[in-house]
mmCIF file of C-alpha atoms in Angstrom:
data_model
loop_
_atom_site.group_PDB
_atom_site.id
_atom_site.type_symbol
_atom_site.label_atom_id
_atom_site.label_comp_id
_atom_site.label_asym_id
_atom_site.label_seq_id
_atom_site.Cartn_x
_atom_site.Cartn_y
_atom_site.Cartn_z
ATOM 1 C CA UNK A 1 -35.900 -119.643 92.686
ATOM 2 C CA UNK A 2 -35.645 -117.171 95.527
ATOM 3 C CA UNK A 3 -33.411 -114.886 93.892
ATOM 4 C CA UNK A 4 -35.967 -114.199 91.042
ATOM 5 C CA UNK A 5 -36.934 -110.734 92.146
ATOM 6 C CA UNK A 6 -33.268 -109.668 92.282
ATOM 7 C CA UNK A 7 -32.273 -111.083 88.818
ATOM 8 C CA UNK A 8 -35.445 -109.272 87.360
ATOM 9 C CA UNK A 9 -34.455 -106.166 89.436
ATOM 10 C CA UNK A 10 -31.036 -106.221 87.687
ATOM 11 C CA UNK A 11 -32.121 -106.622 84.423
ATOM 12 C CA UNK A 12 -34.828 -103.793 84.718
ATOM 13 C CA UNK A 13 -32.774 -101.256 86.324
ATOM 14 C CA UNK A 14 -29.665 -101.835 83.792
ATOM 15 C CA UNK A 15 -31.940 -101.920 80.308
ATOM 16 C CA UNK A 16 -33.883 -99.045 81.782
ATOM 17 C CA UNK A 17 -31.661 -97.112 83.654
ATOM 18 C CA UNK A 18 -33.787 -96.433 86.958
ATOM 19 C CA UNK A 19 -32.836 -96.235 90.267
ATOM 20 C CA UNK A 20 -33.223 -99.466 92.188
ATOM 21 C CA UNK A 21 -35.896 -98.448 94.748
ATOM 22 C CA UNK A 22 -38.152 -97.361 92.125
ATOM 23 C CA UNK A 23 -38.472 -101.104 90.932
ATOM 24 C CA UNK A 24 -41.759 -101.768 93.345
ATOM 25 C CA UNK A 25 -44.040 -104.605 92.679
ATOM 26 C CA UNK A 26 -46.774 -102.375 91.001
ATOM 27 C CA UNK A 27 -44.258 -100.524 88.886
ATOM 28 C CA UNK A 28 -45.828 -100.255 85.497
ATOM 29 C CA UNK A 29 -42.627 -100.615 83.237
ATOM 30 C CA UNK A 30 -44.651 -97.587 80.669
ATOM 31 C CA UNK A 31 -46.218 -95.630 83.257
ATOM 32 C CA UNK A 32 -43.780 -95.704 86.403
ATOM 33 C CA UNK A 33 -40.260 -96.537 84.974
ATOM 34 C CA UNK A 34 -40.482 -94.681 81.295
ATOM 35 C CA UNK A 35 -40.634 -97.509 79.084
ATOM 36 C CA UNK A 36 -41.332 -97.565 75.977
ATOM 37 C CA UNK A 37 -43.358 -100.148 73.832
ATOM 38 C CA UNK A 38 -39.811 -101.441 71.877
ATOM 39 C CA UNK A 39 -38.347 -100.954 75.830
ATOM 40 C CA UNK A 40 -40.845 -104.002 77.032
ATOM 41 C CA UNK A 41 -40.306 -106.180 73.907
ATOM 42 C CA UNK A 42 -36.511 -106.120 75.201
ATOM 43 C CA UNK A 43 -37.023 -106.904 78.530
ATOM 44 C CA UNK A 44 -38.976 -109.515 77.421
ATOM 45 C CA UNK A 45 -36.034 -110.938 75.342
ATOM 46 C CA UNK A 46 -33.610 -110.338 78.262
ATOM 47 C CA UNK A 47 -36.082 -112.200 80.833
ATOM 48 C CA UNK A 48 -36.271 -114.965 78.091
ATOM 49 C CA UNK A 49 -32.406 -114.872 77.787
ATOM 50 C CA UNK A 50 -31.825 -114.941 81.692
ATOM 51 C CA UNK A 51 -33.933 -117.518 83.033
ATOM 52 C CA UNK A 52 -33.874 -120.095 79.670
ATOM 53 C CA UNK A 53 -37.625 -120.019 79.155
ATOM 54 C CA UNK A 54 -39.878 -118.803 76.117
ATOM 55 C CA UNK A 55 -42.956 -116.014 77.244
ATOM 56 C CA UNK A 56 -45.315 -116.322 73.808
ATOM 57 C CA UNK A 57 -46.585 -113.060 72.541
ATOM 58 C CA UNK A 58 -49.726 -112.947 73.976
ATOM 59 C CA UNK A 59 -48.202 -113.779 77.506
ATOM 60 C CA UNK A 60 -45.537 -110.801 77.259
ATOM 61 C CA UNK A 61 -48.646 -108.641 76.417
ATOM 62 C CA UNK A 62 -49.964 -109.575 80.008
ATOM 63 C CA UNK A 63 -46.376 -108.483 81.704
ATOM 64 C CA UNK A 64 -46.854 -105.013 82.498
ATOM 65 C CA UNK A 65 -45.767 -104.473 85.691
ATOM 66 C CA UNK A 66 -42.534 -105.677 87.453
ATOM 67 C CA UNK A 67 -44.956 -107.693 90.167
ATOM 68 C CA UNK A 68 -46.384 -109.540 86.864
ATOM 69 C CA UNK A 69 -42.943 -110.656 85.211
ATOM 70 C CA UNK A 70 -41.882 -112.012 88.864
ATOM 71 C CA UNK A 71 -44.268 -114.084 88.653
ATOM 72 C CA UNK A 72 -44.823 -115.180 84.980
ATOM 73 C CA UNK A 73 -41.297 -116.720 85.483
ATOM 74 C CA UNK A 74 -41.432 -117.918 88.893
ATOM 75 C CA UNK A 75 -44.344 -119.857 87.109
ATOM 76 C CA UNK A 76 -42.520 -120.823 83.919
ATOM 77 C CA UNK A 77 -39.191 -121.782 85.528
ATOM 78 C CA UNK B 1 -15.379 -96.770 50.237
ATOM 79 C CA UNK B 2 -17.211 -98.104 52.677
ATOM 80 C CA UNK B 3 -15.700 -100.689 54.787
ATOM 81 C CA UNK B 4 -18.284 -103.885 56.030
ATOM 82 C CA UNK B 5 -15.455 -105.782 57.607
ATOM 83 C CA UNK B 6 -16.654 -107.901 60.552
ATOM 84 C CA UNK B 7 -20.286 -107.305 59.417
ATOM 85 C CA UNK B 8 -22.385 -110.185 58.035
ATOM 86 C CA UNK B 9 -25.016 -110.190 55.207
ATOM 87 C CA UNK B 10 -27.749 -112.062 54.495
ATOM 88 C CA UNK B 11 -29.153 -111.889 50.897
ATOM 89 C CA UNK B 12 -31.984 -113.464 49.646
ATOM 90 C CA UNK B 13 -32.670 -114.380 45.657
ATOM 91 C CA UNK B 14 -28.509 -114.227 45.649
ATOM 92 C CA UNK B 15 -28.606 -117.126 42.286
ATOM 93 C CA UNK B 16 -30.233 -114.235 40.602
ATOM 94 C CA UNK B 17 -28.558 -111.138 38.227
ATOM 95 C CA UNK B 18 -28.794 -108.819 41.373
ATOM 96 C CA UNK B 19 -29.148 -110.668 43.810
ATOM 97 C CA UNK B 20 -25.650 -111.861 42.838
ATOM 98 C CA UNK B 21 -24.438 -108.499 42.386
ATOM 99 C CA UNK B 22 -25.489 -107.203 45.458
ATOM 100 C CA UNK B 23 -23.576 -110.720 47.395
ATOM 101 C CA UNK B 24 -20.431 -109.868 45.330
ATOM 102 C CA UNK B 25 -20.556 -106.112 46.481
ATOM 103 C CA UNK B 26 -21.054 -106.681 49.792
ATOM 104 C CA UNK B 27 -18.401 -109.392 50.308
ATOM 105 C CA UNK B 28 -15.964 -107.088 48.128
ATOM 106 C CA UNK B 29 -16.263 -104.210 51.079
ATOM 107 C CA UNK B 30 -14.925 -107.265 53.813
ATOM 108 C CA UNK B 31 -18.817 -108.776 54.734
ATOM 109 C CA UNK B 32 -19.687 -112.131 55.094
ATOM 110 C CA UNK B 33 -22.431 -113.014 53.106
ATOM 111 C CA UNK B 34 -25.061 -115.690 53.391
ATOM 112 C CA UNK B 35 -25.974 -116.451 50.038
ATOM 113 C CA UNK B 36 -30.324 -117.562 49.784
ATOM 114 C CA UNK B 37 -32.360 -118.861 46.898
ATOM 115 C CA UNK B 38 -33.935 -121.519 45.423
ATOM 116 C CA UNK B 39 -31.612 -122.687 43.364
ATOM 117 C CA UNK B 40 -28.560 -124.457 45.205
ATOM 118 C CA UNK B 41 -26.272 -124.854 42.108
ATOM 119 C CA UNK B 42 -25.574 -120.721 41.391
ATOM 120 C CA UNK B 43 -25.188 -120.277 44.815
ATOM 121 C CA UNK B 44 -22.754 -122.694 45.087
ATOM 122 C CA UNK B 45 -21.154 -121.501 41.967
ATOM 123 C CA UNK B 46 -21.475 -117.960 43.326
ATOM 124 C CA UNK B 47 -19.801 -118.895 47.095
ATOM 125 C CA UNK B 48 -16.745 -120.734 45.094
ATOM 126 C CA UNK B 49 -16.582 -117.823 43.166
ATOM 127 C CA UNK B 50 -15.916 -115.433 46.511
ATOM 128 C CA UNK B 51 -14.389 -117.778 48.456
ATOM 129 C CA UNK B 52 -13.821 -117.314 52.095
ATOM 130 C CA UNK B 53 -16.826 -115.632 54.242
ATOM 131 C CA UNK B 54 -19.252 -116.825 51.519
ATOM 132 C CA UNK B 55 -22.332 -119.558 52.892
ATOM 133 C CA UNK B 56 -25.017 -121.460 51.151
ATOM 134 C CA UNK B 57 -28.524 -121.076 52.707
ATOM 135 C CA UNK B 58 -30.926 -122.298 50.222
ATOM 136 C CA UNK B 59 -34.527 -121.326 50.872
ATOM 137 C CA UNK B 60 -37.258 -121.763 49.515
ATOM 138 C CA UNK B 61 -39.256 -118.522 49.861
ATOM 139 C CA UNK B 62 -42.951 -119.929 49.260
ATOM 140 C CA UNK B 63 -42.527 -122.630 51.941
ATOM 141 C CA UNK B 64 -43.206 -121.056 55.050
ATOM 142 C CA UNK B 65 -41.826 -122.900 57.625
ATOM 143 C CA UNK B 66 -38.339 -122.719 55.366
ATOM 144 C CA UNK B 67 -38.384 -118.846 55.830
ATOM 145 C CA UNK B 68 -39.105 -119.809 59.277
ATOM 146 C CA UNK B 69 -36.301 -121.132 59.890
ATOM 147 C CA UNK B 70 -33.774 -119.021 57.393
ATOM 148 C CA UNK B 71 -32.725 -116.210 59.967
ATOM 149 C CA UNK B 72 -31.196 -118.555 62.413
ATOM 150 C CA UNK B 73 -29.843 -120.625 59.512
ATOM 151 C CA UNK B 74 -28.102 -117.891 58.841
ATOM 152 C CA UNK B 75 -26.654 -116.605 62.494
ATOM 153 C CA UNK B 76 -26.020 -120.147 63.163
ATOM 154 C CA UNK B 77 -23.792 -120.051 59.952
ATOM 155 C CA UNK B 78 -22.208 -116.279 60.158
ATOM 156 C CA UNK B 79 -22.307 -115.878 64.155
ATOM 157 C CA UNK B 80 -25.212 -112.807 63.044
ATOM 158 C CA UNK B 81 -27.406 -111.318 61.119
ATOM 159 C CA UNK B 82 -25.771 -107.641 60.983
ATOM 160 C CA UNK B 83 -27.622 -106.883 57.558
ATOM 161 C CA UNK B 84 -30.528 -108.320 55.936
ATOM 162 C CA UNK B 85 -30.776 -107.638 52.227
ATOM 163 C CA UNK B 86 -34.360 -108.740 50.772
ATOM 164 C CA UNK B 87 -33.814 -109.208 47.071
ATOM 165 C CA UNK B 88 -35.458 -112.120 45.906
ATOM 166 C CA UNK B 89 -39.239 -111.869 43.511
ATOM 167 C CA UNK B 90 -41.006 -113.408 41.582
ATOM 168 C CA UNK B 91 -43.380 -112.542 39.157
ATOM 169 C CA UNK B 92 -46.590 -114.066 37.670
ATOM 170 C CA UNK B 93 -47.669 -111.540 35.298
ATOM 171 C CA UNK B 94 -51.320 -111.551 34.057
ATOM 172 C CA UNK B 95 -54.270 -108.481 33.364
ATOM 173 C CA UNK B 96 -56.055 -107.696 36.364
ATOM 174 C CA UNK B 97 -59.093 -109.096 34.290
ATOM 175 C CA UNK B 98 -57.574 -112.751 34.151
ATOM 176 C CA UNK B 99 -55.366 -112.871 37.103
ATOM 177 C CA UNK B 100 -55.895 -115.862 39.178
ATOM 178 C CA UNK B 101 -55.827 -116.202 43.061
ATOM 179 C CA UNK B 102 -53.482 -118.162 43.294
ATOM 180 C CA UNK B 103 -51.618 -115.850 40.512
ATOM 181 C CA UNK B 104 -52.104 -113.058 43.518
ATOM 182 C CA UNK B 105 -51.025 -114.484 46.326
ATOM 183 C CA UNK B 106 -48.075 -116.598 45.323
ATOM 184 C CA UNK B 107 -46.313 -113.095 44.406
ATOM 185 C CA UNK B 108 -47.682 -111.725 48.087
ATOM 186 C CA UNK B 109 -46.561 -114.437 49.798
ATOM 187 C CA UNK B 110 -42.688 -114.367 48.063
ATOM 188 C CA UNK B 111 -42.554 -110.630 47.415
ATOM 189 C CA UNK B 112 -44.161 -109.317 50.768
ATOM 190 C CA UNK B 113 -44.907 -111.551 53.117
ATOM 191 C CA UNK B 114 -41.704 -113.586 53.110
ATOM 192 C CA UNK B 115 -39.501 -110.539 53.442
ATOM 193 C CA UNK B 116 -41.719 -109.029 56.749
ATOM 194 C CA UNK B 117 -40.838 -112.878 58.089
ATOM 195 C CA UNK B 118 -36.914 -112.675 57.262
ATOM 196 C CA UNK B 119 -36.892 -108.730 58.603
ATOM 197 C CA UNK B 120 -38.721 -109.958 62.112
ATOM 198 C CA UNK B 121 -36.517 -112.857 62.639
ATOM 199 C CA UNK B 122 -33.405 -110.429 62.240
ATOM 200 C CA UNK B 123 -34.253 -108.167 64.901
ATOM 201 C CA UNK B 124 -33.857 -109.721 67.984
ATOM 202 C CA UNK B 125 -30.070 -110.211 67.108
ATOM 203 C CA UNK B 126 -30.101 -106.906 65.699
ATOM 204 C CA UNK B 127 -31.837 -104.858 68.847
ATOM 205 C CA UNK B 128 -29.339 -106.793 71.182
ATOM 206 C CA UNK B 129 -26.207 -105.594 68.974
ATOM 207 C CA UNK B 130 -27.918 -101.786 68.548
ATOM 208 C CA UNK B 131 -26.769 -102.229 65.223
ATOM 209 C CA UNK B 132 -28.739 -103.415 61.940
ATOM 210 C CA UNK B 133 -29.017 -102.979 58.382
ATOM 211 C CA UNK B 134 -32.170 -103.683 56.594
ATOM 212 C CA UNK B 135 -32.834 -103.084 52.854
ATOM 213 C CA UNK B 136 -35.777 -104.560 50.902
ATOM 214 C CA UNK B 137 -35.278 -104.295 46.850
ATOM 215 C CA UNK B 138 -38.829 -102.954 45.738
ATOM 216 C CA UNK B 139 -39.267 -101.962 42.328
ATOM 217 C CA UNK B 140 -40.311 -98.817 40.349
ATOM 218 C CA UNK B 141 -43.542 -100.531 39.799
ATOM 219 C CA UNK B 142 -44.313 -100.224 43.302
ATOM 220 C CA UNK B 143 -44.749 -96.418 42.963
ATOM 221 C CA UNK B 144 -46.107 -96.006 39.609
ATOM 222 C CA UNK B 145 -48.156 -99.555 38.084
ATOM 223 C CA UNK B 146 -47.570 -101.437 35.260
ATOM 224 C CA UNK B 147 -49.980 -103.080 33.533
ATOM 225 C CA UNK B 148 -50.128 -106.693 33.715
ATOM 226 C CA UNK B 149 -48.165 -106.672 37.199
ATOM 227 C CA UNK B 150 -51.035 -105.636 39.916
ATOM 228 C CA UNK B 151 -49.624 -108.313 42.058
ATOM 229 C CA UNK B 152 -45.960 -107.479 41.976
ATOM 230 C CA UNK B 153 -46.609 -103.767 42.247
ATOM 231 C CA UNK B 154 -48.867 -104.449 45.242
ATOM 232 C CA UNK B 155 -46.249 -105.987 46.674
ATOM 233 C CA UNK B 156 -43.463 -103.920 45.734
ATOM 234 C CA UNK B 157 -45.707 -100.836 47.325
ATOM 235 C CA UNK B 158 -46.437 -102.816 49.850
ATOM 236 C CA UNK B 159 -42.632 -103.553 50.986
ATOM 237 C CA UNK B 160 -42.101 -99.706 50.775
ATOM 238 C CA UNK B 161 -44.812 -99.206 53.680
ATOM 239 C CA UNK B 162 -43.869 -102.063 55.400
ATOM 240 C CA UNK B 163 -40.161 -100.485 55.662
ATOM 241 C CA UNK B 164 -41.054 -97.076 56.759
ATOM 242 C CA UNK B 165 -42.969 -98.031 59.398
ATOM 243 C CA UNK B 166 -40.346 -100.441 60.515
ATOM 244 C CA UNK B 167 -37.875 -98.136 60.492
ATOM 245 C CA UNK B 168 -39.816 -96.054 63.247
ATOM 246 C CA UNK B 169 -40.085 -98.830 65.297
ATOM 247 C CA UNK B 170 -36.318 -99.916 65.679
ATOM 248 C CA UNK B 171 -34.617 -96.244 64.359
ATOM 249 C CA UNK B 172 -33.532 -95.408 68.053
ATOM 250 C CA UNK B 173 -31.861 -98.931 68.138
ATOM 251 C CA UNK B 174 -28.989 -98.637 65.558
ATOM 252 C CA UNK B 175 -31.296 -100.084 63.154
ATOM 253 C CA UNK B 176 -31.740 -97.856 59.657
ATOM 254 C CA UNK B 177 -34.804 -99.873 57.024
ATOM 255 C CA UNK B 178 -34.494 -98.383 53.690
ATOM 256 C CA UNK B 179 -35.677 -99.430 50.104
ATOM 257 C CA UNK B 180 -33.759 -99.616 46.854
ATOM 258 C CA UNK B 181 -36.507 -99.412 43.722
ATOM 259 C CA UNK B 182 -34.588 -99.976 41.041
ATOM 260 C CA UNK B 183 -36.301 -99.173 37.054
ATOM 261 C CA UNK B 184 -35.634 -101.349 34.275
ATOM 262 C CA UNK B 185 -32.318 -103.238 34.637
ATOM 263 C CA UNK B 186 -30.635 -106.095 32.170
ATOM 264 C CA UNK B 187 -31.253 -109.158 34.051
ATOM 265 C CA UNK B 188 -32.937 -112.582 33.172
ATOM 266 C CA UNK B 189 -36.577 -110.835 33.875
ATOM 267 C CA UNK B 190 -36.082 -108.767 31.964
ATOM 268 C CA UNK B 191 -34.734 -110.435 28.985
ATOM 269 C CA UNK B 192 -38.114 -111.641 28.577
ATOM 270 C CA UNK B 193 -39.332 -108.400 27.251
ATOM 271 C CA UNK B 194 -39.028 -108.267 23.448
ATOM 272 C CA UNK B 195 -37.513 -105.955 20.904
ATOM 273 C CA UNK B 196 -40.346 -103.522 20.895
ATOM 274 C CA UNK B 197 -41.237 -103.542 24.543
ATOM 275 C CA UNK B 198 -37.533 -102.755 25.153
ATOM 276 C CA UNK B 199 -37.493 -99.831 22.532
ATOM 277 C CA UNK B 200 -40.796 -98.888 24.026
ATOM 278 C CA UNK B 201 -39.537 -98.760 27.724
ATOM 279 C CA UNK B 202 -35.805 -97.121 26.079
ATOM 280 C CA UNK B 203 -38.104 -93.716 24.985
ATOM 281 C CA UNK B 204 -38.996 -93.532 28.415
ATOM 282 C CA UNK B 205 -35.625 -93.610 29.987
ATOM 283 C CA UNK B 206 -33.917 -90.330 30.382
ATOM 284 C CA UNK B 207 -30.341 -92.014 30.358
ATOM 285 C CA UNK B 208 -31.343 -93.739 27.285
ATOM 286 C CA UNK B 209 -30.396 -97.575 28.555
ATOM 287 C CA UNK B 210 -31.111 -100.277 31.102
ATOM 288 C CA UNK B 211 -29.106 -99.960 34.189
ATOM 289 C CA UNK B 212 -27.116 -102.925 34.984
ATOM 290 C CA UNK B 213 -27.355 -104.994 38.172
ATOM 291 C CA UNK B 214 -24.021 -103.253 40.024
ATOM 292 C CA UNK B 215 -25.738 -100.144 39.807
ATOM 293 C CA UNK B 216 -28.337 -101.343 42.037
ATOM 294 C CA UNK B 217 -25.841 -103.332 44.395
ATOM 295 C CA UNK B 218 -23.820 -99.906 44.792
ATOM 296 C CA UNK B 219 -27.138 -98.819 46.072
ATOM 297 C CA UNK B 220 -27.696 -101.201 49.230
ATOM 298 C CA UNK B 221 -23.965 -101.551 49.676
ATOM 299 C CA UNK B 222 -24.234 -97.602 50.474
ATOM 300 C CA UNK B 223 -27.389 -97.976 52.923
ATOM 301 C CA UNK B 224 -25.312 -101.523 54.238
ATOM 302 C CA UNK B 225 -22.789 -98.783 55.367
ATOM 303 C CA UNK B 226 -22.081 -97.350 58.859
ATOM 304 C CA UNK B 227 -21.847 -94.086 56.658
ATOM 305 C CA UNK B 228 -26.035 -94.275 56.048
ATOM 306 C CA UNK B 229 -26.430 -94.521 59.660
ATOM 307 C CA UNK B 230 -28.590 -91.393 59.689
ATOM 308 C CA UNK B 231 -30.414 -92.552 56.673
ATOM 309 C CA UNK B 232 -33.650 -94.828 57.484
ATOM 310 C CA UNK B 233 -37.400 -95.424 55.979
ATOM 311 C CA UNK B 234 -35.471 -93.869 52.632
ATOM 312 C CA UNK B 235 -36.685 -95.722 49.169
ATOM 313 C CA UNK B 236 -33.765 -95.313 47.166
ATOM 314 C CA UNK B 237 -34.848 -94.829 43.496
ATOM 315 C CA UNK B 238 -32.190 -96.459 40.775
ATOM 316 C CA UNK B 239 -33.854 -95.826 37.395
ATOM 317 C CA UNK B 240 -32.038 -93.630 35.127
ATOM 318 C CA UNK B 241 -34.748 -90.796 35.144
ATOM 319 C CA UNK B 242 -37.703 -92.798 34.791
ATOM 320 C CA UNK B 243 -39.964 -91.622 37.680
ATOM 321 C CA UNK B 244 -38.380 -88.850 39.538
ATOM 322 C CA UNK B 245 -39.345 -89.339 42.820
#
């Protein structure tokens, strides 16, 4: 449970290819780390993949920043 | 030519005249091909036929929750989805005037709406392996009417818009969408026609004949190809002259 932020950390910085420190809790995956719309579909698949839990469309729509997909899944796991 | 060794199909209306062509060319360039219709007995026939790396997935393309559950039928059969070959149609032919509802939306539902199911349930395996192959058979129809077939040309059209704008989406991905519109080709629909609608659609056929249904499966097994890589939101016209588009 504790090691949430890291594993979303990991997956962020190695689908989008940004340095670590830039991964803050307010980092807008589009407006701070240069994500694209396809981009946040994938790392919405890879969050999926990673912690064995399903985030419904409407529910990825709310996961724009890296603070919000912490804690979708710290909720959903 | 091209080489689709290791790569596995999925094609839909494969108990039909192309459909079956398309299956055979596909598997004949090394693919593994997941073989869909409606009708279990040609497909069976067709898999025995190939032999190894050929599966039956029938499917039922009006019932919803069976194209629902096609796609991971068929990675849970192949190991993936690597290309995704939308063949099947129907048509239920009638003059705008008379055409029913239900007439309407039963060819939507097969001819449009079924294939923008199959192509979204193919790309998650698709965007993770930055490689995909989608082609959706429309028809000539779709780009210039036919009388009597507002429903299947609405649909055909439709597919052709549907494609393009997918291929945007997933082009940076690996992932080409492309089209194959083929004219008037000998197959059971069009057996239907009689003498003088055939000499009637002849006259208007540059090449002066039908094609025949390997000319249109030499058609998606080039855009199946790693060689059509570069090639994506294409509609590949296969009609002896026809419409020149």
């Amino acid at each position: 449970m504790s090691d949430i932020p890291d594993r979303v950390r990991k997956i962020v910085v190695e689908h989008l290819g940004v340095e670590e420190d830039k991964v803050t809790e307010s980092a807008s995956f589009i407006d701070d780390l240069g994500a694209d719309s396809l981009d946040t579909v994938e790392l919405v698949m890879a969050f999926e993949e990673e912690f064995g839990i399903e985030i419904p469309d409407d529910a990825a729509e709310t996961i724009q920043t890296f603070g919000d997909a912490v804690k979708f899944i710290k909720e959903a796991s | 030519m091209f080489d689709l060794t290791g790569k596995n199909a999925l094609i839909t209306g494969a108990s039909g005249g192309i459909g079956g062509a398309i299956a055979k060319a596909l598997h004949g360039a090394g693919a593994t091909v997941g073989l869909s219709g409606t009708r279990e007995a040609p497909l069976q026939e067709l898999a025995a036929e190939l032999g190894e790396r050929a599966f039956v997935l029938p499917c039922n393309l009006s019932d919803p929750e069976a194209v629902a559950a096609l796609p991971k039928q068929a990675a849970d059969a192949m190991g993936s989805v690597d290309i995704l070959v939308n063949n099947a149609g129907i048509t239920r032919d009638n003059l705008f005037m008379r055409m029913s509802d239900e007439e309407w939306q039963s060819v939507i539902d097969v001819n449009l709406t079924a294939n923008f199911k199959l192509c979204k349930g193919v790309l998650r395996g698709m965007m993770k392996a930055r490689w995909g192959r989608i082609i959706n058979v429309s028809s000539i129809v779709g780009a210039t009417g036919n009388p009597g077939q507002g429903n299947y040309a609405a649909a055909k059209a439709g597919l052709v818009g549907m494609t393009k704008s997918l291929a945007y989406e997933v082009a940076s991905r690996g992932i080409t969408a492309n089209a194959v519109a083929p004219g008037f080709i000998e197959t059971a629909m069009t057996d239907k026609l009689n003498d003088e609608q055939k000499s009637g659609i002849m006259g208007q056929i540059p090449a002066g004949r039908m094609g025949t249904a390997d000319e249109i499966a030499a058609a998606v097994l080039y855009l199946s190809s790693p060689e059509a890589g570069y090639v994506t939101g294409a509609t590949l016209h296969v009609n002896g002259g026809m419409a020149m588009l």
